[in-house]
Every structure is written in C-alpha cells, then in structure tokens.
GROMACS .gro file of C-alpha atoms in nm:
model
  270
    1MET     CA    1   1.155   1.471   1.017
    2GLN     CA    2   0.838   1.622   1.082
    3HIS     CA    3   0.776   1.934   1.348
    4ASP     CA    4   0.495   2.015   1.563
    5TYR     CA    5   0.298   2.357   1.609
    6ASN     CA    6   0.115   2.379   1.974
    7TYR     CA    7  -0.276   2.501   1.864
    8GLU     CA    8  -0.562   2.512   2.095
    9SER     CA    9  -0.602   2.157   2.219
   10ASP     CA   10  -0.317   1.919   2.102
   11ALA     CA   11   0.016   1.972   1.838
   12LEU     CA   12  -0.017   1.896   1.498
   13GLN     CA   13   0.258   1.780   1.308
   14TYR     CA   14   0.379   1.920   0.968
   15TRP     CA   15   0.649   1.925   0.726
   16ASP     CA   16   0.894   2.211   0.624
   17ILE     CA   17   1.113   2.104   0.366
   18GLY     CA   18   1.315   2.346   0.078
   19SER     CA   19   1.468   2.714   0.130
   20GLY     CA   20   1.306   2.858  -0.188
   21THR     CA   21   1.175   3.218  -0.168
   22THR     CA   22   0.863   3.152  -0.236
   23THR     CA   23   0.638   2.940  -0.050
   24VAL     CA   24   0.406   2.629  -0.100
   25LEU     CA   25   0.085   2.521   0.189
   26LEU     CA   26  -0.003   2.191   0.065
   27ILE     CA   27  -0.339   2.136   0.260
   28HIS     CA   28  -0.460   1.772   0.253
   29GLY     CA   29  -0.806   1.626   0.185
   30PHE     CA   30  -1.067   1.423   0.440
   31CYS     CA   31  -0.928   1.102   0.557
   32GLU     CA   32  -0.616   1.185   0.473
   33ASP     CA   33  -0.283   1.288   0.646
   34ASN     CA   34   0.017   1.483   0.466
   35ARG     CA   35   0.147   1.191   0.329
   36ILE     CA   36  -0.079   1.246   0.073
   37TRP     CA   37   0.143   1.483  -0.082
   38GLU     CA   38   0.494   1.280  -0.070
   39SER     CA   39   0.544   1.274  -0.444
   40GLN     CA   40   0.484   1.666  -0.449
   41ILE     CA   41   0.691   1.750  -0.147
   42LYS     CA   42   0.997   1.534  -0.281
   43PHE     CA   43   0.956   1.713  -0.604
   44LEU     CA   44   0.843   2.071  -0.522
   45SER     CA   45   1.078   2.147  -0.251
   46LYS     CA   46   1.345   2.128  -0.473
   47TYR     CA   47   1.257   2.488  -0.578
   48TYR     CA   48   1.022   2.627  -0.328
   49ARG     CA   49   0.978   2.615   0.055
   50VAL     CA   50   0.681   2.367   0.139
   51ILE     CA   51   0.492   2.334   0.434
   52ALA     CA   52   0.291   2.041   0.440
   53PRO     CA   53   0.074   2.017   0.728
   54ASN     CA   54  -0.207   1.775   0.901
   55LEU     CA   55  -0.497   1.915   0.992
   56PRO     CA   56  -0.624   1.923   1.332
   57GLY     CA   57  -0.792   1.613   1.453
   58VAL     CA   58  -0.562   1.449   1.233
   59HIS     CA   59  -0.315   1.205   1.474
   60CYS     CA   60  -0.403   1.500   1.725
   61ALA     CA   61  -0.738   1.607   1.923
   62PRO     CA   62  -0.997   1.754   1.732
   63LEU     CA   63  -1.064   2.084   1.745
   64PRO     CA   64  -1.264   2.205   2.073
   65ILE     CA   65  -1.541   2.343   1.885
   66HIS     CA   66  -1.840   2.431   2.134
   67HIS     CA   67  -2.128   2.249   2.041
   68SER     CA   68  -2.366   2.520   1.968
   69GLU     CA   69  -2.081   2.669   1.693
   70PRO     CA   70  -2.102   2.452   1.400
   71PRO     CA   71  -1.803   2.342   1.262
   72SER     CA   72  -1.688   2.556   0.911
   73MET     CA   73  -1.373   2.603   0.719
   74ARG     CA   74  -1.270   2.920   0.921
   75HIS     CA   75  -1.198   2.691   1.208
   76TYR     CA   76  -0.937   2.521   1.025
   77VAL     CA   77  -0.795   2.839   0.831
   78GLU     CA   78  -0.711   2.940   1.147
   79VAL     CA   79  -0.522   2.741   1.239
   80LEU     CA   80  -0.325   2.687   0.943
   81HIS     CA   81  -0.299   3.079   0.957
   82GLU     CA   82  -0.138   3.089   1.290
   83LEU     CA   83   0.117   2.820   1.146
   84MET     CA   84   0.174   3.059   0.944
   85HIS     CA   85   0.253   3.334   1.125
   86HIS     CA   86   0.447   3.110   1.377
   87LEU     CA   87   0.652   3.038   1.073
   88GLU     CA   88   0.719   3.441   0.969
   89ILE     CA   89   0.585   3.324   0.635
   90ASP     CA   90   0.380   3.632   0.516
   91GLN     CA   91   0.283   3.527   0.167
   92TYR     CA   92   0.218   3.172   0.017
   93TYR     CA   93   0.063   2.967  -0.248
   94ILE     CA   94  -0.170   2.713  -0.131
   95MET     CA   95  -0.220   2.405  -0.297
   96GLY     CA   96  -0.528   2.217  -0.175
   97HIS     CA   97  -0.653   1.842  -0.240
   98SER     CA   98  -1.052   1.821  -0.244
   99MET     CA   99  -1.155   1.927   0.121
  100GLY     CA  100  -0.800   2.088   0.126
  101GLY     CA  101  -0.940   2.301  -0.173
  102TYR     CA  102  -1.231   2.430   0.061
  103ILE     CA  103  -0.999   2.507   0.298
  104GLY     CA  104  -0.818   2.718   0.069
  105LEU     CA  105  -1.084   2.886  -0.091
  106ALA     CA  106  -1.176   2.996   0.243
  107PHE     CA  107  -0.822   3.100   0.316
  108ALA     CA  108  -0.784   3.315  -0.005
  109ASP     CA  109  -1.108   3.439   0.083
  110TYR     CA  110  -1.015   3.558   0.477
  111TYR     CA  111  -0.670   3.666   0.418
  112VAL     CA  112  -0.592   3.848   0.054
  113ASN     CA  113  -0.312   3.943   0.130
  114HIS     CA  114  -0.179   3.662   0.265
  115VAL     CA  115  -0.253   3.368  -0.034
  116MET     CA  116  -0.072   3.483  -0.387
  117GLY     CA  117  -0.230   3.200  -0.561
  118LEU     CA  118  -0.449   2.880  -0.511
  119GLY     CA  119  -0.416   2.545  -0.679
  120LEU     CA  120  -0.772   2.341  -0.627
  121ILE     CA  121  -0.699   1.953  -0.695
  122HIS     CA  122  -0.970   1.766  -0.748
  123SER     CA  123  -1.175   2.059  -0.572
  124THR     CA  124  -1.489   2.262  -0.593
  125THR     CA  125  -1.584   2.664  -0.526
  126TYR     CA  126  -1.918   2.534  -0.526
  127ALA     CA  127  -2.140   2.496  -0.205
  128ASP     CA  128  -2.273   2.134  -0.103
  129SER     CA  129  -2.614   2.044  -0.264
  130ASP     CA  130  -2.915   1.932  -0.113
  131ALA     CA  131  -2.882   1.561  -0.231
  132LYS     CA  132  -2.454   1.619  -0.118
  133LYS     CA  133  -2.579   1.750   0.185
  134GLU     CA  134  -2.810   1.452   0.291
  135SER     CA  135  -2.492   1.267   0.177
  136ARG     CA  136  -2.287   1.371   0.416
  137MET     CA  137  -2.502   1.310   0.725
  138LYS     CA  138  -2.512   0.979   0.614
  139VAL     CA  139  -2.120   0.941   0.620
  140ALA     CA  140  -2.146   1.095   0.964
  141GLU     CA  141  -2.378   0.861   1.083
  142PHE     CA  142  -2.194   0.573   0.909
  143LEU     CA  143  -1.846   0.709   1.121
  144GLN     CA  144  -2.032   0.726   1.442
  145GLU     CA  145  -2.175   0.340   1.411
  146TRP     CA  146  -1.888   0.192   1.226
  147GLY     CA  147  -1.595   0.375   1.263
  148THR     CA  148  -1.321   0.530   1.098
  149GLU     CA  149  -1.122   0.194   0.975
  150LYS     CA  150  -1.452   0.044   0.828
  151TYR     CA  151  -1.551   0.364   0.646
  152LEU     CA  152  -1.213   0.383   0.456
  153GLN     CA  153  -1.192   0.048   0.347
  154MET     CA  154  -1.534   0.126   0.199
  155ALA     CA  155  -1.492   0.463   0.075
  156ILE     CA  156  -1.096   0.506  -0.028
  157PRO     CA  157  -1.060   0.244  -0.324
  158ASN     CA  158  -1.370   0.428  -0.482
  159LEU     CA  159  -1.190   0.760  -0.520
  160PHE     CA  160  -0.932   0.591  -0.800
  161SER     CA  161  -0.976   0.525  -1.142
  162SER     CA  162  -1.049   0.185  -1.237
  163ARG     CA  163  -0.709   0.095  -1.389
  164PHE     CA  164  -0.557   0.235  -1.114
  165LYS     CA  165  -0.743   0.006  -0.897
  166LYS     CA  166  -0.616  -0.287  -1.057
  167GLU     CA  167  -0.272  -0.215  -1.081
  168ASN     CA  168  -0.214  -0.074  -0.757
  169GLN     CA  169  -0.334  -0.210  -0.482
  170ASP     CA  170  -0.036  -0.136  -0.243
  171ALA     CA  171  -0.049   0.218  -0.319
  172ILE     CA  172  -0.427   0.244  -0.194
  173GLN     CA  173  -0.361   0.060   0.103
  174HIS     CA  174  -0.100   0.269   0.198
  175VAL     CA  175  -0.397   0.540   0.198
  176ILE     CA  176  -0.636   0.371   0.412
  177GLU     CA  177  -0.354   0.269   0.662
  178TRP     CA  178  -0.241   0.630   0.664
  179GLY     CA  179  -0.574   0.748   0.796
  180ALA     CA  180  -0.694   0.433   0.998
  181ASN     CA  181  -0.583   0.614   1.311
  182ILE     CA  182  -0.741   0.973   1.267
  183SER     CA  183  -1.072   0.988   1.492
  184ASN     CA  184  -1.433   0.930   1.451
  185GLU     CA  185  -1.487   1.250   1.544
  186ALA     CA  186  -1.249   1.472   1.346
  187LEU     CA  187  -1.372   1.310   1.052
  188ILE     CA  188  -1.759   1.377   1.126
  189GLN     CA  189  -1.608   1.723   1.218
  190PHE     CA  190  -1.466   1.746   0.894
  191VAL     CA  191  -1.768   1.592   0.735
  192MET     CA  192  -2.015   1.886   0.912
  193ALA     CA  193  -1.782   2.151   0.788
  194MET     CA  194  -1.788   2.056   0.399
  195ARG     CA  195  -2.130   2.051   0.483
  196ASN     CA  196  -2.191   2.380   0.619
  197ARG     CA  197  -1.956   2.559   0.369
  198PRO     CA  198  -2.057   2.834   0.167
  199ALA     CA  199  -1.999   2.867  -0.245
  200ASN     CA  200  -1.652   3.043  -0.306
  201SER     CA  201  -1.735   3.076  -0.692
  202HIS     CA  202  -1.684   3.502  -0.719
  203LEU     CA  203  -1.336   3.404  -0.646
  204LEU     CA  204  -1.283   3.266  -0.997
  205THR     CA  205  -1.452   3.554  -1.153
  206GLN     CA  206  -1.250   3.832  -0.905
  207ASN     CA  207  -0.937   3.778  -1.084
  208ARG     CA  208  -0.755   3.865  -0.757
  209ILE     CA  209  -0.541   3.638  -0.759
  210PRO     CA  210  -0.464   3.335  -1.018
  211ILE     CA  211  -0.616   3.009  -0.984
  212TRP     CA  212  -0.533   2.637  -1.146
  213MET     CA  213  -0.767   2.377  -1.122
  214ILE     CA  214  -0.697   1.985  -1.193
  215VAL     CA  215  -1.006   1.776  -1.253
  216GLY     CA  216  -0.999   1.394  -1.324
  217GLU     CA  217  -1.260   1.209  -1.560
  218GLU     CA  218  -1.336   0.926  -1.367
  219ASP     CA  219  -1.340   1.145  -1.035
  220ILE     CA  220  -1.701   1.018  -0.862
  221ALA     CA  221  -1.657   1.258  -0.552
  222ILE     CA  222  -1.641   1.558  -0.786
  223ALA     CA  223  -1.897   1.578  -1.067
  224ILE     CA  224  -1.711   1.627  -1.374
  225GLU     CA  225  -1.999   1.890  -1.491
  226ASP     CA  226  -1.978   2.062  -1.206
  227SER     CA  227  -1.556   2.088  -1.262
  228LEU     CA  228  -1.564   2.149  -1.642
  229ALA     CA  229  -1.813   2.447  -1.586
  230GLN     CA  230  -1.613   2.619  -1.362
  231THR     CA  231  -1.272   2.538  -1.552
  232LEU     CA  232  -1.469   2.796  -1.824
  233LEU     CA  233  -1.401   3.067  -1.572
  234LEU     CA  234  -1.051   3.039  -1.567
  235PRO     CA  235  -0.769   3.086  -1.835
  236PRO     CA  236  -0.721   2.742  -2.008
  237GLN     CA  237  -0.319   2.739  -1.930
  238ASN     CA  238  -0.491   2.700  -1.570
  239VAL     CA  239  -0.668   2.387  -1.637
  240ILE     CA  240  -0.535   2.082  -1.601
  241VAL     CA  241  -0.772   1.763  -1.712
  242LEU     CA  242  -0.653   1.401  -1.614
  243LYS     CA  243  -0.782   1.122  -1.839
  244GLU     CA  244  -0.778   0.765  -1.705
  245VAL     CA  245  -0.812   0.973  -1.317
  246GLY     CA  246  -0.992   0.971  -1.011
  247HIS     CA  247  -0.988   1.194  -0.754
  248MET     CA  248  -0.635   1.122  -0.622
  249GLY     CA  249  -0.438   1.280  -0.926
  250MET     CA  250  -0.129   1.348  -0.667
  251ILE     CA  251  -0.076   0.955  -0.649
  252GLU     CA  252  -0.267   0.873  -0.970
  253ALA     CA  253  -0.068   1.077  -1.207
  254SER     CA  254   0.220   1.209  -0.968
  255ASP     CA  255   0.465   1.327  -1.241
  256ILE     CA  256   0.183   1.524  -1.428
  257VAL     CA  257   0.053   1.693  -1.107
  258ASN     CA  258   0.405   1.803  -1.009
  259GLN     CA  259   0.489   1.943  -1.311
  260SER     CA  260   0.153   2.097  -1.368
  261ILE     CA  261   0.211   2.288  -1.007
  262HIS     CA  262   0.541   2.386  -1.095
  263ARG     CA  263   0.433   2.549  -1.416
  264PHE     CA  264   0.152   2.723  -1.240
  265LEU     CA  265   0.362   2.878  -0.959
  266GLN     CA  266   0.657   2.962  -1.270
  267ASN     CA  267   0.390   3.163  -1.468
  268ALA     CA  268   0.209   3.298  -1.113
  269LEU     CA  269   0.582   3.425  -1.040
  270SER     CA  270   0.686   3.548  -1.408
   0.00000   0.00000   0.00000
C-alpha cells in the first residue's frame, strides 16, 4: 500500500518498503510515476529501506509556483527533502532516472549532509544545450496543444531499444498508461524545470560522495558521447554501459540494474 504525504497544495503518494539500516530514495523521471521502479523496489527492499515517491504533479496537483518564478529542480528537491525529514530519515542514497537524476544532483548539491551517494540512471550532469532548450519548448507547446496521452503515445516507445520494442509492447504500453493521467500542466512544469537547470558536472570531480552511472548504448534521450565523457571522471567500477538498451534500463535490463545498484551501495558502505 502506498502512503500519502501532504505538501503545499496536495498529497503525493510514496512507497516505504523494507527495513534495512540504509535508506535508498528512488526518484522517477519525466512522464513517469513510481511504478517505473517496481523491479528495483522488489529487489532492493530485501536489503535496504526503500522510499519511492511520486513527484509533485504526478497523480496530484502541480507545485504552486508563482508565475514570476521559473520552475527549477530546487522546487522538487525541497518537497522530497521535507518528505525525508517527515519520515525522520537523515541520511540516504539517491537513485534518479533521467529527470530524477537531475533532481538528485540538485539534492546532493544543496543538502550535502543528507545525500551519502548518488546513482544517475540514464541521466546527465550537463545543462541543456541551446538545441535541447529549443526542443524542450517544442515539447511544452505540444503538451499544451495536444495533451499528455498523445505525447506519451508518441514519445515513450522511442525511449526503448529497437529489440525491446519488438518483443515487449505490453511493457511499453504499461509505461504509457502509468503516465497518461498526469496533467499537461505538471508535465510542462517539469519541462521548464529541466530546461532551466544548471550544469552539475562539478559533483563528478569533487569526490565528496560516490557517484555511479548507468548508460544505455541505444539511448536517444541522452547523447552517448556526453554520457561516456562524464563516465571518464568516475571510477571504472562506478560505470555500467548496457548494450542493446535505450533510456529505460530499469525495465529493459532490470536484473543487471538491480545487481549494479546493490553492488554500488555495498561498495559505498564498506
């Protein structure tokens, strides 16, 4: 059963499963909800306490951001930080998928005493390029005109590898259905927060916390060249490159991802 946490304008839902002494916070990405982590929650909760929230705006009201204030990752960080404080969890590891990784990076930058390590799953420390910012605006315009479901039907299949798409149409349809009732207002808010985010590449070289990355060779959302350039700044054991995998390794290669997260956490804790 999911729990409710009241924030500024509504209540978000979250999983709180497992009872280990180490806590892992799983942050989902754009157009997703916390069900994207089903396999990871089932596996990791055998060893750790796992917190997997929906972000504000996902099956609940978007954040009440004033029109004069641009949306930012910091807005989502604050809600999740308050959730962890509410749960009386002081220190934790974060695993973030795509946009969830952007939130995780901002979290690690702002709350240095709380984040003990960070996993970036198909994510990047780079800010958007000018071309990417222009693409974000087109996404926002599409969402405004056509709505969430039409956008997901167009965009979600492209996040998976060609092999997975041929063999797993049902799994892809589930992802579309999970996100279909997220409001276009919430998704546009996410889009603008991603567009506005700064680079956080300094975290890769500060060696303040362990950072781990998973890269998909067929990921069209995160340029493979950018991902590989960032992995060179990390210890080799903290990098996993998945062959025949796109942007959704948690689903496409769940066993490998699960074992890799567990290994990273065990190394960080040793």
